[in-house]
Short mmCIF file of C-alpha atoms in Angstrom, two decimals:
data_model
loop_
_atom_site.label_atom_id
_atom_site.label_comp_id
_atom_site.label_asym_id
_atom_site.label_seq_id
_atom_site.Cartn_x
_atom_site.Cartn_y
_atom_site.Cartn_z
CA MET A 1 -176.41 49.94 116.39
CA CYS A 2 -174.98 48.20 113.32
CA PHE A 3 -171.28 47.92 112.57
CA GLY A 4 -169.72 47.24 109.18
CA LYS A 5 -171.29 47.22 105.75
CA SER A 6 -173.47 44.83 103.81
CA LYS A 7 -172.00 43.46 100.57
CA SER A 8 -174.24 45.79 98.56
CA GLN A 9 -172.57 48.75 100.26
CA LEU A 10 -169.02 47.61 99.57
CA GLY A 11 -166.86 49.22 96.92
CA GLY A 12 -165.20 47.25 94.14
CA ASP A 13 -161.95 46.49 95.96
CA GLU A 14 -163.72 45.73 99.26
CA LEU A 15 -166.21 43.43 97.54
CA ALA A 16 -163.44 41.53 95.78
CA LYS A 17 -161.57 41.10 99.08
CA SER A 18 -164.76 39.90 100.81
CA GLN A 19 -165.42 37.37 98.07
CA GLU A 20 -161.84 36.12 98.27
CA ILE A 21 -162.19 35.61 102.03
CA ASP A 22 -165.47 33.73 101.51
CA LYS A 23 -163.77 31.54 98.92
CA MET A 24 -160.90 30.77 101.33
CA ILE A 25 -163.38 29.84 104.07
CA ARG A 26 -165.26 27.48 101.72
CA ASN A 27 -161.99 25.89 100.59
CA ASP A 28 -160.90 25.38 104.20
CA GLN A 29 -164.27 23.83 105.03
CA ARG A 30 -163.98 21.41 102.10
CA LYS A 31 -160.44 20.54 103.15
CA LEU A 32 -161.48 19.93 106.76
CA SER A 33 -164.37 17.73 105.65
CA LYS A 34 -161.81 15.37 104.08
CA GLU A 35 -159.41 15.51 107.00
CA ILE A 36 -159.30 12.85 109.70
CA LYS A 37 -157.57 13.63 112.98
CA LEU A 38 -156.09 10.58 114.72
CA LEU A 39 -154.68 10.57 118.22
CA LEU A 40 -152.19 7.82 118.96
CA LEU A 41 -151.86 6.83 122.61
CA GLY A 42 -150.02 4.00 124.31
CA MET A 43 -148.17 2.83 127.38
CA TYR A 44 -144.44 2.93 128.12
CA ILE A 45 -143.15 -0.31 129.66
CA HIS A 46 -140.14 -1.59 131.57
CA ASN A 47 -138.30 -4.87 132.03
CA PRO A 48 -140.24 -7.65 133.77
CA ASP A 49 -139.28 -9.23 137.03
CA THR A 50 -136.98 -12.04 135.96
CA GLU A 51 -137.90 -14.80 138.37
CA HIS A 52 -139.93 -16.74 135.76
CA LEU A 53 -137.47 -16.48 132.85
CA PRO A 54 -136.34 -19.99 131.79
CA ASP A 55 -133.55 -18.90 129.47
CA PRO A 56 -131.46 -15.70 129.38
CA GLN A 57 -131.58 -15.81 125.55
CA ILE A 58 -135.20 -14.68 125.63
CA LEU A 59 -134.33 -11.52 127.52
CA ALA A 60 -134.24 -9.68 124.20
CA GLN A 61 -138.02 -9.99 124.14
CA TYR A 62 -138.27 -8.18 127.46
CA ARG A 63 -136.03 -5.18 126.89
CA ALA A 64 -137.32 -1.84 128.12
CA GLY A 65 -139.61 -0.35 125.49
CA GLU A 66 -143.08 0.84 124.61
CA SER A 67 -146.45 -0.26 123.30
CA GLY A 68 -145.37 0.16 119.68
CA LYS A 69 -147.18 3.40 118.88
CA SER A 70 -144.03 5.09 117.59
CA THR A 71 -143.43 2.07 115.36
CA VAL A 72 -146.97 2.44 114.00
CA LEU A 73 -146.26 6.08 113.24
CA LYS A 74 -143.08 5.12 111.39
CA GLN A 75 -145.02 2.50 109.44
CA MET A 76 -147.50 5.17 108.36
CA LYS A 77 -144.62 7.23 106.98
CA LEU A 78 -143.35 4.22 105.04
CA LEU A 79 -146.74 3.13 103.73
CA TYR A 80 -148.51 6.38 102.98
CA ALA A 81 -146.11 9.32 103.30
CA GLU A 82 -142.65 10.10 101.95
CA GLY A 83 -140.81 7.44 103.95
CA PHE A 84 -137.40 8.17 105.44
CA PRO A 85 -134.96 10.27 103.37
CA ALA A 86 -131.24 9.52 103.61
CA SER A 87 -130.63 12.50 105.91
CA GLU A 88 -133.17 11.17 108.42
CA ARG A 89 -131.76 7.66 108.21
CA GLU A 90 -128.35 9.11 109.10
CA GLU A 91 -129.88 10.52 112.28
CA TRP A 92 -131.21 7.09 113.23
CA ARG A 93 -127.70 5.57 113.18
CA ALA A 94 -126.88 7.08 116.57
CA THR A 95 -130.14 5.75 118.01
CA ILE A 96 -129.49 2.25 116.66
CA PHE A 97 -126.00 2.26 118.17
CA SER A 98 -127.45 3.33 121.52
CA ASN A 99 -130.01 0.52 121.24
CA LEU A 100 -127.19 -1.98 120.69
CA ILE A 101 -125.33 -0.76 123.75
CA ASN A 102 -128.49 -1.00 125.87
CA ALA A 103 -129.22 -4.51 124.56
CA PHE A 104 -125.71 -5.67 125.43
CA LYS A 105 -126.09 -4.17 128.90
CA VAL A 106 -129.24 -6.22 129.41
CA ILE A 107 -127.34 -9.34 128.34
CA LEU A 108 -124.47 -8.54 130.70
CA ASP A 109 -126.93 -8.04 133.57
CA ALA A 110 -128.57 -11.38 132.75
CA MET A 111 -125.18 -13.12 132.63
CA GLU A 112 -124.36 -11.76 136.07
CA GLU A 113 -127.81 -12.70 137.39
CA TYR A 114 -127.52 -16.30 136.18
CA GLY A 115 -123.78 -16.72 136.71
CA ILE A 116 -123.07 -17.24 133.01
CA GLU A 117 -119.47 -16.94 131.85
CA PHE A 118 -118.32 -15.61 128.47
CA GLY A 119 -117.98 -18.30 125.80
CA ASN A 120 -114.78 -16.55 124.80
CA PRO A 121 -113.05 -15.28 127.98
CA ALA A 122 -111.26 -12.62 125.93
CA ASN A 123 -114.59 -10.81 125.47
CA ALA A 124 -114.75 -10.02 129.19
CA GLU A 125 -112.43 -7.04 128.68
CA TYR A 126 -115.07 -5.34 126.50
CA ALA A 127 -117.74 -5.40 129.22
CA GLY A 128 -116.31 -2.20 130.69
CA ILE A 129 -116.65 -0.44 127.33
CA ILE A 130 -120.32 -1.36 127.15
CA LEU A 131 -120.98 -0.34 130.75
CA ALA A 132 -119.40 3.05 130.01
CA GLU A 133 -122.30 3.65 127.56
CA PRO A 134 -120.29 4.95 124.55
CA GLU A 135 -122.09 7.18 122.05
CA ILE A 136 -121.59 8.18 118.42
CA GLY A 137 -122.72 11.12 116.31
CA PRO A 138 -125.03 10.80 113.26
CA LYS A 139 -122.20 10.50 110.72
CA GLN A 140 -119.65 8.61 112.84
CA VAL A 141 -118.73 5.05 111.91
CA PHE A 142 -119.63 2.38 114.49
CA PRO A 143 -116.50 1.32 116.44
CA LEU A 144 -115.20 -2.04 115.25
CA ASP A 145 -113.26 -3.16 118.30
CA PHE A 146 -116.01 -5.17 120.00
CA PHE A 147 -118.82 -5.56 117.43
CA GLU A 148 -116.88 -6.76 114.40
CA ASP A 149 -119.09 -9.81 113.83
CA ILE A 150 -122.12 -7.65 113.04
CA ASP A 151 -120.96 -7.04 109.51
CA ARG A 152 -123.73 -4.99 107.96
CA LEU A 153 -124.21 -2.51 110.80
CA PHE A 154 -120.52 -1.78 111.07
CA THR A 155 -119.62 -1.08 107.45
CA LYS A 156 -118.33 2.44 106.87
CA ASP A 157 -121.20 3.32 104.52
CA TYR A 158 -123.94 1.74 106.66
CA LEU A 159 -127.30 3.46 106.25
CA PRO A 160 -130.28 2.07 108.22
CA ASN A 161 -132.90 0.32 106.09
CA ASP A 162 -136.64 0.38 106.76
CA GLN A 163 -136.58 -2.50 109.24
CA ASP A 164 -133.63 -0.97 111.11
CA VAL A 165 -135.59 2.26 111.59
CA LEU A 166 -138.79 0.41 112.52
CA ARG A 167 -137.03 -1.69 115.16
CA SER A 168 -134.99 1.15 116.64
CA ARG A 169 -136.24 2.57 119.90
CA LEU A 170 -136.38 6.23 120.89
CA ARG A 171 -138.52 7.47 123.75
CA THR A 172 -141.41 9.71 122.67
CA THR A 173 -141.59 13.11 124.35
CA GLY A 174 -143.90 15.95 123.51
CA ILE A 175 -146.10 15.73 120.42
CA THR A 176 -145.20 14.71 116.88
CA GLU A 177 -147.45 14.82 113.81
CA THR A 178 -147.46 12.78 110.62
CA ILE A 179 -149.69 13.69 107.67
CA PHE A 180 -150.53 11.13 105.01
CA GLU A 181 -153.22 10.46 102.44
CA LEU A 182 -155.21 7.26 102.31
CA GLY A 183 -157.81 7.08 99.56
CA THR A 184 -159.68 10.38 99.33
CA LEU A 185 -158.96 11.34 102.93
CA THR A 186 -156.07 13.18 104.54
CA TYR A 187 -155.00 11.79 107.91
CA ARG A 188 -153.28 13.83 110.59
CA MET A 189 -151.83 11.40 113.12
CA PHE A 190 -150.51 12.71 116.43
CA ASP A 191 -148.15 10.75 118.66
CA VAL A 192 -147.89 11.92 122.25
CA GLY A 193 -145.55 10.98 125.08
CA GLY A 194 -146.81 7.87 126.82
CA GLN A 195 -145.33 8.15 130.29
CA ARG A 196 -147.29 9.45 133.24
CA SER A 197 -145.33 12.67 133.26
CA GLU A 198 -146.29 13.27 129.61
CA ARG A 199 -150.06 12.80 129.89
CA LYS A 200 -150.84 16.35 130.98
CA LYS A 201 -149.62 17.45 127.54
CA TRP A 202 -152.30 15.51 125.69
CA ILE A 203 -155.25 17.71 126.50
CA HIS A 204 -154.93 20.20 123.65
CA CYS A 205 -154.82 17.33 121.13
CA PHE A 206 -158.23 16.07 122.19
CA GLU A 207 -160.48 18.60 120.52
CA SER A 208 -162.20 17.40 117.33
CA VAL A 209 -160.47 14.02 117.33
CA ASN A 210 -162.18 11.74 114.83
CA CYS A 211 -160.50 8.58 115.98
CA LEU A 212 -158.38 7.42 118.88
CA LEU A 213 -155.85 4.67 118.31
CA PHE A 214 -155.01 3.16 121.68
CA LEU A 215 -152.02 0.81 121.61
CA VAL A 216 -151.22 -1.74 124.29
CA ALA A 217 -148.39 -4.26 124.19
CA ILE A 218 -150.38 -7.40 124.92
CA SER A 219 -147.07 -9.15 125.60
CA GLY A 220 -146.53 -6.81 128.55
CA TYR A 221 -149.11 -8.43 130.85
CA ASP A 222 -146.29 -9.47 133.22
CA GLN A 223 -144.23 -6.28 132.96
CA CYS A 224 -143.95 -3.10 135.00
CA LEU A 225 -143.84 0.58 134.08
CA VAL A 226 -140.54 2.31 133.48
CA GLU A 227 -141.46 5.02 136.00
CA ASP A 228 -143.03 2.71 138.61
CA LYS A 229 -141.63 -0.79 138.98
CA ASP A 230 -144.49 -1.76 141.32
CA ALA A 231 -147.19 -0.99 138.72
CA ASN A 232 -148.26 -3.70 136.28
CA GLN A 233 -148.16 -2.38 132.74
CA MET A 234 -151.37 -4.08 131.63
CA GLN A 235 -153.30 -2.98 134.73
CA GLU A 236 -152.09 0.57 134.17
CA ALA A 237 -153.19 0.37 130.53
CA LEU A 238 -156.63 -0.85 131.60
CA MET A 239 -157.03 2.07 134.00
CA LEU A 240 -155.89 4.60 131.42
CA PHE A 241 -158.14 3.09 128.76
CA GLU A 242 -161.14 3.29 131.08
CA SER A 243 -160.57 7.00 131.66
CA ILE A 244 -160.00 7.65 127.96
CA ALA A 245 -162.93 5.57 126.65
CA ASN A 246 -165.36 7.32 129.01
CA SER A 247 -163.91 10.81 128.70
CA GLN A 248 -166.06 13.69 127.51
CA TRP A 249 -163.29 14.54 125.07
CA PHE A 250 -163.89 11.28 123.19
CA SER A 251 -167.66 11.03 123.48
CA LYS A 252 -168.01 11.30 119.68
CA SER A 253 -164.71 9.72 118.70
CA ALA A 254 -164.22 6.23 117.33
CA ILE A 255 -161.92 4.17 119.53
CA ILE A 256 -159.68 1.52 118.02
CA LEU A 257 -157.75 -0.74 120.36
CA PHE A 258 -154.52 -2.20 118.99
CA LEU A 259 -153.36 -5.13 121.10
CA ASN A 260 -149.84 -5.04 119.76
CA LYS A 261 -146.84 -7.39 119.85
CA ILE A 262 -149.07 -10.40 119.37
CA ASP A 263 -146.07 -12.33 118.03
CA LEU A 264 -144.23 -12.05 121.36
CA PHE A 265 -147.44 -12.77 123.26
CA LYS A 266 -147.83 -16.11 121.48
CA GLN A 267 -144.34 -17.13 122.61
CA LYS A 268 -144.50 -15.76 126.12
CA ILE A 269 -147.67 -17.47 127.40
CA ALA A 270 -145.90 -20.84 127.11
CA TYR A 271 -143.70 -20.02 130.11
CA SER A 272 -145.25 -16.97 131.79
CA PRO A 273 -148.80 -17.93 132.89
CA ILE A 274 -151.39 -15.17 132.63
CA SER A 275 -153.15 -16.40 135.78
CA LYS A 276 -150.11 -15.41 137.84
CA TYR A 277 -150.88 -11.75 137.07
CA PHE A 278 -154.61 -12.02 136.34
CA PRO A 279 -156.04 -14.68 138.71
CA ASP A 280 -159.51 -14.52 137.11
CA TYR A 281 -158.18 -15.99 133.86
CA ARG A 282 -159.60 -19.53 133.64
CA ASP A 283 -159.09 -20.56 130.00
CA ASP A 284 -156.33 -22.67 128.47
CA PRO A 285 -153.07 -21.00 129.57
CA THR A 286 -151.30 -21.99 126.35
CA ASP A 287 -154.03 -21.01 123.85
CA TRP A 288 -153.06 -17.57 122.54
CA LYS A 289 -156.43 -17.05 120.85
CA GLN A 290 -158.38 -17.56 124.08
CA ALA A 291 -155.84 -15.50 126.01
CA SER A 292 -155.92 -12.61 123.55
CA ARG A 293 -159.74 -12.60 123.54
CA TYR A 294 -159.65 -12.44 127.34
CA PHE A 295 -157.66 -9.19 127.26
CA ALA A 296 -159.78 -7.77 124.43
CA GLU A 297 -162.93 -8.36 126.47
CA ARG A 298 -161.30 -6.84 129.59
CA PHE A 299 -160.72 -3.59 127.69
CA LYS A 300 -164.08 -3.54 125.91
CA GLY A 301 -165.87 -4.18 129.22
CA LEU A 302 -164.55 -0.87 130.57
CA ASN A 303 -166.64 1.13 128.11
CA ARG A 304 -169.69 2.53 129.94
CA ASN A 305 -171.41 3.88 126.83
CA PRO A 306 -173.50 1.15 125.14
CA GLN A 307 -173.72 3.27 121.97
CA LYS A 308 -169.93 3.41 121.55
CA GLU A 309 -168.26 0.47 119.87
CA ILE A 310 -164.66 -0.43 120.61
CA TYR A 311 -162.90 -1.80 117.52
CA THR A 312 -160.16 -4.30 118.36
CA HIS A 313 -157.20 -5.47 116.28
CA PHE A 314 -154.33 -7.82 117.15
CA THR A 315 -151.19 -6.41 115.57
CA ASN A 316 -147.45 -6.62 115.18
CA ALA A 317 -146.27 -3.07 114.48
CA THR A 318 -143.07 -4.21 112.76
CA ASP A 319 -145.04 -6.32 110.25
CA THR A 320 -145.72 -3.89 107.40
CA ASN A 321 -148.17 -6.15 105.55
CA LEU A 322 -150.23 -6.91 108.66
CA LEU A 323 -150.38 -3.25 109.59
CA LYS A 324 -151.39 -2.30 106.05
CA ILE A 325 -154.32 -4.72 106.24
CA THR A 326 -155.25 -3.35 109.66
CA MET A 327 -155.17 0.26 108.46
CA SER A 328 -157.35 -0.68 105.49
CA SER A 329 -159.90 -1.95 108.00
CA VAL A 330 -159.53 1.26 110.02
CA GLN A 331 -160.08 3.33 106.87
CA ASP A 332 -163.29 1.42 106.07
CA MET A 333 -164.55 2.03 109.60
CA VAL A 334 -163.78 5.77 109.42
CA ILE A 335 -165.54 6.12 106.06
CA GLN A 336 -168.62 4.27 107.35
CA ARG A 337 -168.75 6.52 110.41
CA ASN A 338 -168.47 9.62 108.23
CA LEU A 339 -171.31 8.42 106.02
CA HIS A 340 -173.41 7.69 109.08
CA THR A 341 -172.75 11.20 110.40
CA LEU A 342 -173.78 12.76 107.08
CA ILE A 343 -177.02 10.73 107.02
CA LEU A 344 -177.89 11.91 110.52
#
């Protein structure tokens, strides 16, 4: 039994509608052929154990945070999309204020840990304000009573600039998408929640992924997870990467490993030996190039498919120029893979 009509049997209106549908399908196919779907994954980290810290001033490098994937996404908006309009920058003001409060709390905790007194005893009265975790709304002016030395942030007309937005920290939950054009291709980049409790939400992003960008804070080799203080962040990243790299969902996907926060890593290895957390490390403990290659090889060695290449980049997500160079390299790789696919 045959259902429907052939095109030769269609009337004028039906034929026109059929041709319009065919045209829409062809247009969608052409659009999809120039569309690259990127999945951005990373680890969420927590403060390190503090027994090896030589100076409380460096605690700012250890504040609770993430691998930098959200920063990469923000960089993509600045480099290739519309950037951040004034209305969105207004929304970031509250986040930046919250970041300041959290940073001061870390400093207060460190002062208590090391028995450090205030340089100006009068400032002790403001500790209670910080510990109370004050908040502001998007359009509220920052309170001047205990931050008056930070002139720019506390002006009445303060609007976060690009670096303020890039360096602000807001936990990723759920899935966010950024669309941008790079050359002749349209990129759809998805950022998903990085904590253990968020991973079950990734699955419906996996289908038809052209490229996976896996971000790891290389500076977090001595840090723990925010949701499990007994779990080493780098070891957790290695385990997650192994499952991702060998997953059936990514069997045809390019995998690019971003070992991020290389700037902090270079500083940290001088006083936090890698061998304390990775006893098999035998190279020069102060040579960041040897140390970074060690971690790159640890990740690449987890790939069980000899036909799949893992592309590695050492990055600093807040460095716009460095990330632009890196993304240019990523674009070249994607184009080469597309050409290879077409040849096959």
